[in-house]
Amino acid sequence: MRSFWARSWAAFCKSVCSWLPCKASRTLPALPLEDQAGKGFAADAEEAYGLIKRLPLLETAPLGVKVKIGRFRAPIGVNNKIHMHDLPWSTRPLVISEYLGTEHGNFFESGFNPTGIDLDFFLPNPISETTLEMNADIVRAGDLGLSGGHAGRQPAYIGHLNFSKDWSNEHLLILGVSTYQENGTESTRLYGADLTYRWAPSEDRESHSFVAGGELFSGDRRYTDSLSAQLRSRPFGWYGYIQYQASFWTYLGLRYDWIEDPLDNSQVSRAGALYASYYTTEFLRFRLGFEHRWSDISAWNNTNTGILEVNFVFGSHPTEPYWVNR
Amino acid sequence: MEQIFYLPSTMLWPLAACLVLTGIHVYLGVHVIARKVIFVDLALAQIAALGTVSGVLLGYDVGKDPTAIYLYSLAFTIFGAFIFSTTRMKGEKVPHEAIIGIVYAVTFAATILVLSRSALGPQELDHIIKGELLWVQAPVVIKTAVIYGIVGLFHFIFRKKFMAISFNPAKAENEGLSVRLWDFLFYMSFGFVITSSVAIAGVFLVFSYLVIPSVGGMLISEKLSVRLITGWIGGAIISFIGVKLSWTTGLPTSPLIVVLFALTLILSGIIRYFRIAPDKKSAVGNMFAALAVVAIFAGGLFFFRKAAEDPLEHAISSLTSPIATDRQTAIMDLRAIPEKKEKWLPLVTGRLHDQDNEVRKAAIELLDSLKEVSALSEILKLLNDNSDEVKESAIKAIRDLGDSAASAELFKKSESEPDPEMRTRLLVTSLELGNPDAVLPLIAIVNGGGIFAEDAFGALKDHLPFDFKKEDTGKLLAWWNEHRTRMHWRPANNMFAEQ
Amino acid sequence: MKRSHVLIMLAILFSASNPHLDAQHKKLRVVTTLNYLKYIAAEIGGEDADVLALANPKQDPHYVTPTPRMNQVAGSADLFIENGLSLDMWAKNVIDASGNPSIQPGSKGYLVATINLPVKELPTEISRSWGDIHPQGNPHVWLDPFNVKIIATNIANQLIALDEENASNYQKRLESFRYRLDATMFGEELLKAVGPSAGDILTRKAKNNELLPWLKSKKLDSKLGGWMKKGQDLDGMKIISYHKTYVYFAERFGLKLMGELEEKPGIPPPPKHRDAVIDQIKREGIKVILNDNFYSSEAAEYVASKSSAKVVITYLDVGASPEVDTYDKLISHLIEEILQASK
């Protein structure tokens, strides 16, 4: 009888351990997180960072610098910083998913999401009524799509400069330039430029808006292939989009992507997509999308994709990014 | 013993409906599982619901035009059946399940969209999910039973063909059977059944009746006849228990039966697991491990639940909120629980020193209404408050709670008060608490002839046993000087009187 | 390469001019969310403060999209004033993105203007019907001039706490502002007739709803002027509004709010609700529908076309139109428009 229970207990322990990670796993320190609605903390599956709003020892922050330490979406361009559910599409543009990263898979969620330190500060504006904001980061390289996983553990440097102007909060224009530098036995550089324009009327603002923009990236990668030949790849890619809010509940948009393949620059892929989003309430959104791809790469050529996305929002209404009026 | 089997007569027809559904659905479910397209019935059920809802949107009334609604629902279902049968691709290039899943999601979404345009929206959605089992009556049940009887007969006559195409379509094709045609006939008859069932039982119960009894049967035996019989018996028993429980607890019938089905399935799964497990001991071990995980999960949920907040607890914690309106609301809420006063009184008294004017005012008013004399000394300090409203409330509270010591404080404050109305009020209140020092300043105010002369005059006249006119302040002054030392305050009469 | 990069970054940070070093010798930089706050802060701050408002006065104050310009402007602010009561919740995003430690909640440079005010529609259990849009009570407090006096006092206190040197200036301007507001509210003649502390006395009477009887008993009712006199024509008037904006205005001037055109906050009303409102208007003889300028007037126009009510497009914030470039004009305009429409 005793041995029966002893063996059952052993079986119990074994089956529990087969379900849970019994080895200590590497986790990032869970640092305090920012909540969008301002009522406590929200956990984000991708990012975990601490935002230091008051620097120690200094009474005031020079240039209004904000420091982020942890894991966060890198400020290369505009698109990479924004979470998937906040974008007006269901997929990332090709140039983002191919050049910046694919750690969550090619199709839906991707982009560059490293660990490191980010400094965010304002520069004095040379032209009045405009804003210059700069990000300077040191991050651990390795996951950038362009590097093809060859970068290793050396540090990478990111710089991003934003120039923006708004007219009575009805028209907003943001222009940005970014750079990513990673040097080592294999070096990767990325240069980007982005533009975003948004318009919304002051009156009846919830029912009309228009957003347009795009980004372009030029990459420069030096690496050695399996035959020890020194190779250099300089791919170029861009995307452009517009989105129009037709009514209080509906948004319509178009996007066009164009990229050169990172490994073989002569292979060009293009994608055109149409999207329609419908909000039943601020807590529930339906989105239909259709994308067609043309590509020199046969696996991607003439593929059609249909997308249905349903988004539920839990909790009270947070302030959205520029894209939408909800 | 009779108690256990008792059902009121109103529940008999719902039970009958369940049994009718059990009969046909268990049989059809066997086919559905054999075809490995489990979700087709869920999707078809949802399509039927969309049909109903579209009928409603186009003006038909569920109660008044049941035939029209039924026909709409049927039309949609047949159309859906047609789509499913034509998209069953050979070689499964796109898994049929994917198409069915998409159809289900899109149909549900479309249903919501259609309902958002209709005034009855939320009720209809509720109806679709929960069905109307509790209210189903004889005509509907009998009509359904007849339809199902015909469908059942159809399937019985052609059972060999239907079995063939469900269980071994390749072989059937080879033997010259037109699989597409019989597929279509299958789905069509299926559609008739689904349409009626969804109207009665709701989408999810229909799905459950189709799938769960026959899965349960599968766990017990591979033989078709055994599966059918266990499905029928099991379905009938669960239906009975579900209907009875629904009647006693008041929970909606359809979802309750679905959950009961699930529980039974888990139970039979466990039984089967034990029966076929080669190593019984490790089976027991795994059982306990599974139970432990469930217990930890449930325990965790329970542990981390938000404690149902006792209004007293909630109000006390809100008293220290950084938001002023929360503190104010807390004080107002505490007014409703005077019986627990000992717990919150010191905290509210503490709020007399709050940063926010309105909170201080609310605290004063609460303490005043409860006649809390113990708070008087703190309230007296508020005579020097920045805010007029707080001062006003404080003066009123002091009037209600105060005594002659308080009246001296009031008088003292009046000497430094610049606002003439406040000053007059302080003096009048001081007088009303029996302070003879207030008389002379009040006479001075009457003499001054300003707008508050009336008020001062009224107060003096009411509380002094001397009749005089407003112009006769000289006479009053003389009288007062003479009688002053003999005057004592009589609280009972609210007047000064001669000793 | 790496070390010099870091050194360069640090050099940039520490050599940047610290905007707060010379705060004592320069004007205070005040940033407010809404324009009525800017108006009041400018009146109190005078030459000692530079005041800026972030929101466009024509736009809905609930849903302003923070732009980089706002973040940067807040970054160099000494005092940040928001309305609070969950109206301008976007202010938190601006404060966070500004990187300015002196305006973070809890510090002297941060002020919620609506403290010390009698807030209406506090969320007790009974009135939770409005969901999340006004969870701390109705925030549109500034349409009652008495509340503006309290807000002015709050702002003055905060300015004095930040800049003690100029405390007497702020105090003087506050008193002058309160006096002018009282004069506009009651009329100069009445203030003079009542004598010292007239404004405070009359305000207390008005708040206790005993102004007119009190004036009558003191034989001063003929001397009443200003908004309170004009408002006598508004007393008891039934109106419908699009959003629950006018609770404080109605309390002060005696309007009866019979309902809202908006069924759920932020969402255009469905036809069923519009028709119910039309019925209500006909039943109760309502003559005026108030529609804030930033809401679509489509529903209101429809309702007006099917009944005898008239639509009044109202401005909520100072500067929303050239006619309402001061607070006084904001209230006067509102009173006039309602009176006109009700004729």
CSV table of N, CA and C in Angstrom, one decimal, chain B residues 239-322:
chain,number,residue,atom,x,y,z
B,239,SER,N,-30.6,15.9,-20.5
B,239,SER,CA,-31.7,16.9,-20.8
B,239,SER,C,-32.6,17.0,-19.6
B,240,PHE,N,-33.0,15.8,-19.1
B,240,PHE,CA,-33.9,15.9,-17.9
B,240,PHE,C,-33.3,16.6,-16.8
B,241,ILE,N,-32.0,16.3,-16.4
B,241,ILE,CA,-31.4,16.9,-15.3
B,241,ILE,C,-31.2,18.4,-15.6
B,242,GLY,N,-30.9,18.8,-16.8
B,242,GLY,CA,-30.7,20.2,-17.2
B,242,GLY,C,-32.0,21.0,-17.0
B,243,VAL,N,-33.1,20.4,-17.5
B,243,VAL,CA,-34.4,21.1,-17.5
B,243,VAL,C,-34.8,21.3,-16.0
B,244,LYS,N,-34.6,20.2,-15.2
B,244,LYS,CA,-35.0,20.3,-13.8
B,244,LYS,C,-34.1,21.3,-13.1
B,245,LEU,N,-32.8,21.3,-13.3
B,245,LEU,CA,-31.9,22.2,-12.6
B,245,LEU,C,-32.3,23.7,-13.0
B,246,SER,N,-32.6,23.8,-14.3
B,246,SER,CA,-32.9,25.2,-14.8
B,246,SER,C,-34.1,25.7,-14.1
B,247,TRP,N,-35.1,24.8,-13.9
B,247,TRP,CA,-36.3,25.2,-13.2
B,247,TRP,C,-36.0,25.6,-11.8
B,248,THR,N,-35.2,24.8,-11.1
B,248,THR,CA,-35.0,25.1,-9.6
B,248,THR,C,-34.0,26.3,-9.4
B,249,THR,N,-33.0,26.4,-10.3
B,249,THR,CA,-32.1,27.5,-10.0
B,249,THR,C,-32.4,28.8,-10.8
B,250,GLY,N,-33.2,28.6,-11.8
B,250,GLY,CA,-33.5,29.9,-12.5
B,250,GLY,C,-32.5,30.2,-13.6
B,251,LEU,N,-31.5,29.4,-13.7
B,251,LEU,CA,-30.5,29.7,-14.8
B,251,LEU,C,-31.1,29.4,-16.2
B,252,PRO,N,-30.6,30.0,-17.2
B,252,PRO,CA,-31.1,29.7,-18.5
B,252,PRO,C,-30.8,28.3,-19.0
B,253,THR,N,-31.9,27.7,-19.6
B,253,THR,CA,-31.8,26.2,-19.8
B,253,THR,C,-30.7,25.8,-20.7
B,254,SER,N,-30.7,26.4,-21.9
B,254,SER,CA,-29.7,25.9,-22.9
B,254,SER,C,-28.3,25.9,-22.5
B,255,PRO,N,-27.8,27.1,-22.0
B,255,PRO,CA,-26.4,27.1,-21.6
B,255,PRO,C,-26.2,26.1,-20.5
B,256,LEU,N,-27.2,25.9,-19.6
B,256,LEU,CA,-27.0,25.0,-18.5
B,256,LEU,C,-26.8,23.6,-19.0
B,257,ILE,N,-27.6,23.2,-20.0
B,257,ILE,CA,-27.5,21.8,-20.5
B,257,ILE,C,-26.2,21.6,-21.2
B,258,VAL,N,-25.7,22.7,-21.9
B,258,VAL,CA,-24.4,22.6,-22.5
B,258,VAL,C,-23.3,22.3,-21.5
B,259,VAL,N,-23.4,23.1,-20.4
B,259,VAL,CA,-22.3,22.9,-19.4
B,259,VAL,C,-22.4,21.5,-18.8
B,260,LEU,N,-23.7,21.0,-18.6
B,260,LEU,CA,-23.8,19.7,-18.0
B,260,LEU,C,-23.3,18.6,-19.0
B,261,PHE,N,-23.5,18.8,-20.2
B,261,PHE,CA,-22.9,17.9,-21.2
B,261,PHE,C,-21.4,17.9,-21.1
B,262,ALA,N,-20.9,19.1,-21.0
B,262,ALA,CA,-19.4,19.1,-20.9
B,262,ALA,C,-18.9,18.4,-19.7
B,263,LEU,N,-19.5,18.6,-18.6
B,263,LEU,CA,-19.1,17.9,-17.3
B,263,LEU,C,-19.2,16.4,-17.5
B,264,THR,N,-20.3,16.0,-18.1
B,264,THR,CA,-20.5,14.5,-18.3
B,264,THR,C,-19.4,14.0,-19.2
B,265,LEU,N,-19.0,14.8,-20.2
B,265,LEU,CA,-18.0,14.3,-21.1
B,265,LEU,C,-16.7,14.2,-20.4
B,266,ILE,N,-16.4,15.2,-19.6
B,266,ILE,CA,-15.1,15.1,-18.8
B,266,ILE,C,-15.1,13.9,-18.0
B,267,LEU,N,-16.2,13.6,-17.4
B,267,LEU,CA,-16.3,12.4,-16.5
B,267,LEU,C,-16.1,11.1,-17.3
B,268,SER,N,-16.8,11.0,-18.4
B,268,SER,CA,-16.6,9.8,-19.2
B,268,SER,C,-15.2,9.7,-19.8
B,269,GLY,N,-14.6,10.9,-20.1
B,269,GLY,CA,-13.2,10.9,-20.5
B,269,GLY,C,-12.3,10.3,-19.4
B,270,ILE,N,-12.6,10.7,-18.2
B,270,ILE,CA,-11.7,10.2,-17.1
B,270,ILE,C,-11.9,8.7,-16.9
B,271,ILE,N,-13.2,8.3,-17.0
B,271,ILE,CA,-13.5,6.9,-16.8
B,271,ILE,C,-12.7,6.1,-17.9
B,272,ARG,N,-12.8,6.6,-19.1
B,272,ARG,CA,-12.2,5.9,-20.2
B,272,ARG,C,-10.7,5.8,-20.0
B,273,TYR,N,-10.1,7.0,-19.6
B,273,TYR,CA,-8.7,7.1,-19.4
B,273,TYR,C,-8.2,6.0,-18.4
B,274,PHE,N,-9.1,5.9,-17.3
B,274,PHE,CA,-8.7,4.9,-16.4
B,274,PHE,C,-8.8,3.5,-16.9
B,275,ARG,N,-9.8,3.3,-17.7
B,275,ARG,CA,-10.0,1.9,-18.2
B,275,ARG,C,-8.9,1.5,-19.2
B,276,ILE,N,-8.5,2.4,-20.0
B,276,ILE,CA,-7.5,2.0,-21.0
B,276,ILE,C,-6.1,2.2,-20.6
B,277,ALA,N,-5.9,2.9,-19.5
B,277,ALA,CA,-4.5,3.1,-19.1
B,277,ALA,C,-3.8,1.8,-18.7
B,278,PRO,N,-2.6,1.6,-19.3
B,278,PRO,CA,-1.9,0.3,-19.0
B,278,PRO,C,-1.4,0.3,-17.6
B,279,ASP,N,-0.9,1.5,-17.2
B,279,ASP,CA,-0.3,1.6,-15.9
B,279,ASP,C,-1.2,2.4,-14.9
B,280,LYS,N,-1.9,1.6,-14.1
B,280,LYS,CA,-2.9,2.3,-13.3
B,280,LYS,C,-2.4,3.3,-12.4
B,281,LYS,N,-1.2,3.0,-11.8
B,281,LYS,CA,-0.6,3.9,-10.8
B,281,LYS,C,-0.3,5.2,-11.4
B,282,SER,N,0.4,5.2,-12.6
B,282,SER,CA,0.7,6.5,-13.1
B,282,SER,C,-0.6,7.2,-13.6
B,283,ALA,N,-1.6,6.4,-13.9
B,283,ALA,CA,-2.9,7.1,-14.2
B,283,ALA,C,-3.4,7.9,-13.0
B,284,VAL,N,-3.3,7.2,-11.9
B,284,VAL,CA,-3.8,7.9,-10.7
B,284,VAL,C,-2.9,9.1,-10.4
B,285,GLY,N,-1.6,8.9,-10.6
B,285,GLY,CA,-0.7,10.1,-10.4
B,285,GLY,C,-1.1,11.2,-11.3
B,286,ASN,N,-1.3,10.9,-12.6
B,286,ASN,CA,-1.7,12.0,-13.5
B,286,ASN,C,-3.0,12.6,-13.1
B,287,MET,N,-3.9,11.8,-12.7
B,287,MET,CA,-5.2,12.3,-12.2
B,287,MET,C,-5.0,13.4,-11.1
B,288,PHE,N,-4.2,13.0,-10.1
B,288,PHE,CA,-4.0,13.9,-9.0
B,288,PHE,C,-3.3,15.2,-9.5
B,289,ALA,N,-2.3,15.0,-10.4
B,289,ALA,CA,-1.6,16.1,-10.9
B,289,ALA,C,-2.6,17.1,-11.6
B,290,ALA,N,-3.5,16.5,-12.4
B,290,ALA,CA,-4.4,17.3,-13.1
B,290,ALA,C,-5.3,18.0,-12.1
B,291,LEU,N,-5.8,17.3,-11.1
B,291,LEU,CA,-6.6,17.9,-10.0
B,291,LEU,C,-5.9,19.1,-9.3
B,292,ALA,N,-4.6,18.8,-9.1
B,292,ALA,CA,-3.8,19.8,-8.4
B,292,ALA,C,-3.8,21.1,-9.2
B,293,VAL,N,-3.5,20.9,-10.5
B,293,VAL,CA,-3.4,22.1,-11.4
B,293,VAL,C,-4.8,22.8,-11.4
B,294,VAL,N,-5.9,22.1,-11.5
B,294,VAL,CA,-7.2,22.7,-11.5
B,294,VAL,C,-7.4,23.5,-10.1
B,295,ALA,N,-7.0,22.8,-9.1
B,295,ALA,CA,-7.2,23.4,-7.7
B,295,ALA,C,-6.4,24.7,-7.6
B,296,ILE,N,-5.1,24.6,-8.1
B,296,ILE,CA,-4.3,25.8,-8.0
B,296,ILE,C,-4.9,27.0,-8.8
B,297,PHE,N,-5.4,26.6,-10.0
B,297,PHE,CA,-6.0,27.6,-10.8
B,297,PHE,C,-7.2,28.3,-10.2
B,298,ALA,N,-8.1,27.3,-9.7
B,298,ALA,CA,-9.4,27.8,-9.1
B,298,ALA,C,-9.0,28.6,-7.8
B,299,GLY,N,-8.0,28.0,-7.1
B,299,GLY,CA,-7.7,28.7,-5.8
B,299,GLY,C,-7.1,30.1,-6.1
B,300,GLY,N,-6.3,30.1,-7.2
B,300,GLY,CA,-5.7,31.4,-7.5
B,300,GLY,C,-6.7,32.4,-7.9
B,301,LEU,N,-7.7,32.0,-8.7
B,301,LEU,CA,-8.8,32.9,-9.1
B,301,LEU,C,-9.5,33.4,-7.9
B,302,PHE,N,-9.8,32.5,-7.0
B,302,PHE,CA,-10.5,32.9,-5.8
B,302,PHE,C,-9.7,33.8,-4.9
B,303,PHE,N,-8.4,33.5,-4.8
B,303,PHE,CA,-7.5,34.3,-3.9
B,303,PHE,C,-7.4,35.7,-4.5
B,304,PHE,N,-7.3,35.8,-5.8
B,304,PHE,CA,-7.0,37.1,-6.4
B,304,PHE,C,-8.3,37.9,-6.7
B,305,ARG,N,-9.4,37.4,-6.3
B,305,ARG,CA,-10.7,38.1,-6.6
B,305,ARG,C,-10.7,39.4,-5.9
B,306,LYS,N,-11.4,40.3,-6.4
B,306,LYS,CA,-11.6,41.6,-5.7
B,306,LYS,C,-12.6,41.3,-4.6
B,307,ALA,N,-12.2,41.6,-3.4
B,307,ALA,CA,-13.2,41.3,-2.3
B,307,ALA,C,-14.4,42.2,-2.5
B,308,ALA,N,-15.5,41.5,-2.4
B,308,ALA,CA,-16.8,42.2,-2.5
B,308,ALA,C,-16.8,43.2,-1.4
B,309,GLU,N,-16.8,44.5,-1.9
B,309,GLU,CA,-16.5,45.5,-0.9
B,309,GLU,C,-17.7,45.9,-0.1
B,310,ASP,N,-17.5,45.7,1.2
B,310,ASP,CA,-18.4,46.2,2.2
B,310,ASP,C,-18.5,47.7,2.0
B,311,PRO,N,-19.6,48.3,2.0
B,311,PRO,CA,-19.7,49.8,1.8
B,311,PRO,C,-18.9,50.5,2.8
B,312,LEU,N,-18.8,50.0,4.1
B,312,LEU,CA,-18.0,50.7,5.1
B,312,LEU,C,-16.6,50.7,4.7
B,313,GLU,N,-16.1,49.5,4.3
B,313,GLU,CA,-14.7,49.4,4.0
B,313,GLU,C,-14.3,50.3,2.8
B,314,HIS,N,-15.3,50.3,1.8
B,314,HIS,CA,-15.0,51.1,0.6
B,314,HIS,C,-15.0,52.5,0.9
B,315,ALA,N,-15.9,53.0,1.8
B,315,ALA,CA,-15.9,54.4,2.1
B,315,ALA,C,-14.7,54.8,2.9
B,316,ILE,N,-14.3,53.9,3.8
B,316,ILE,CA,-13.1,54.2,4.7
B,316,ILE,C,-11.9,54.3,3.8
B,317,SER,N,-11.7,53.4,2.8
B,317,SER,CA,-10.5,53.5,2.0
B,317,SER,C,-10.6,54.7,1.1
B,318,SER,N,-11.8,55.1,0.6
B,318,SER,CA,-11.9,56.3,-0.2
B,318,SER,C,-11.6,57.6,0.5
B,319,LEU,N,-11.7,57.5,1.8
B,319,LEU,CA,-11.5,58.7,2.6
B,319,LEU,C,-10.0,59.2,2.4
B,320,THR,N,-9.2,58.3,2.1
B,320,THR,CA,-7.7,58.7,1.9
B,320,THR,C,-7.4,58.7,0.4
B,321,SER,N,-8.3,58.8,-0.5
B,321,SER,CA,-8.0,58.8,-1.9
B,321,SER,C,-7.4,60.2,-2.2
B,322,PRO,N,-6.4,60.2,-3.2
B,322,PRO,CA,-5.9,61.5,-3.6
B,322,PRO,C,-6.9,62.4,-4.3
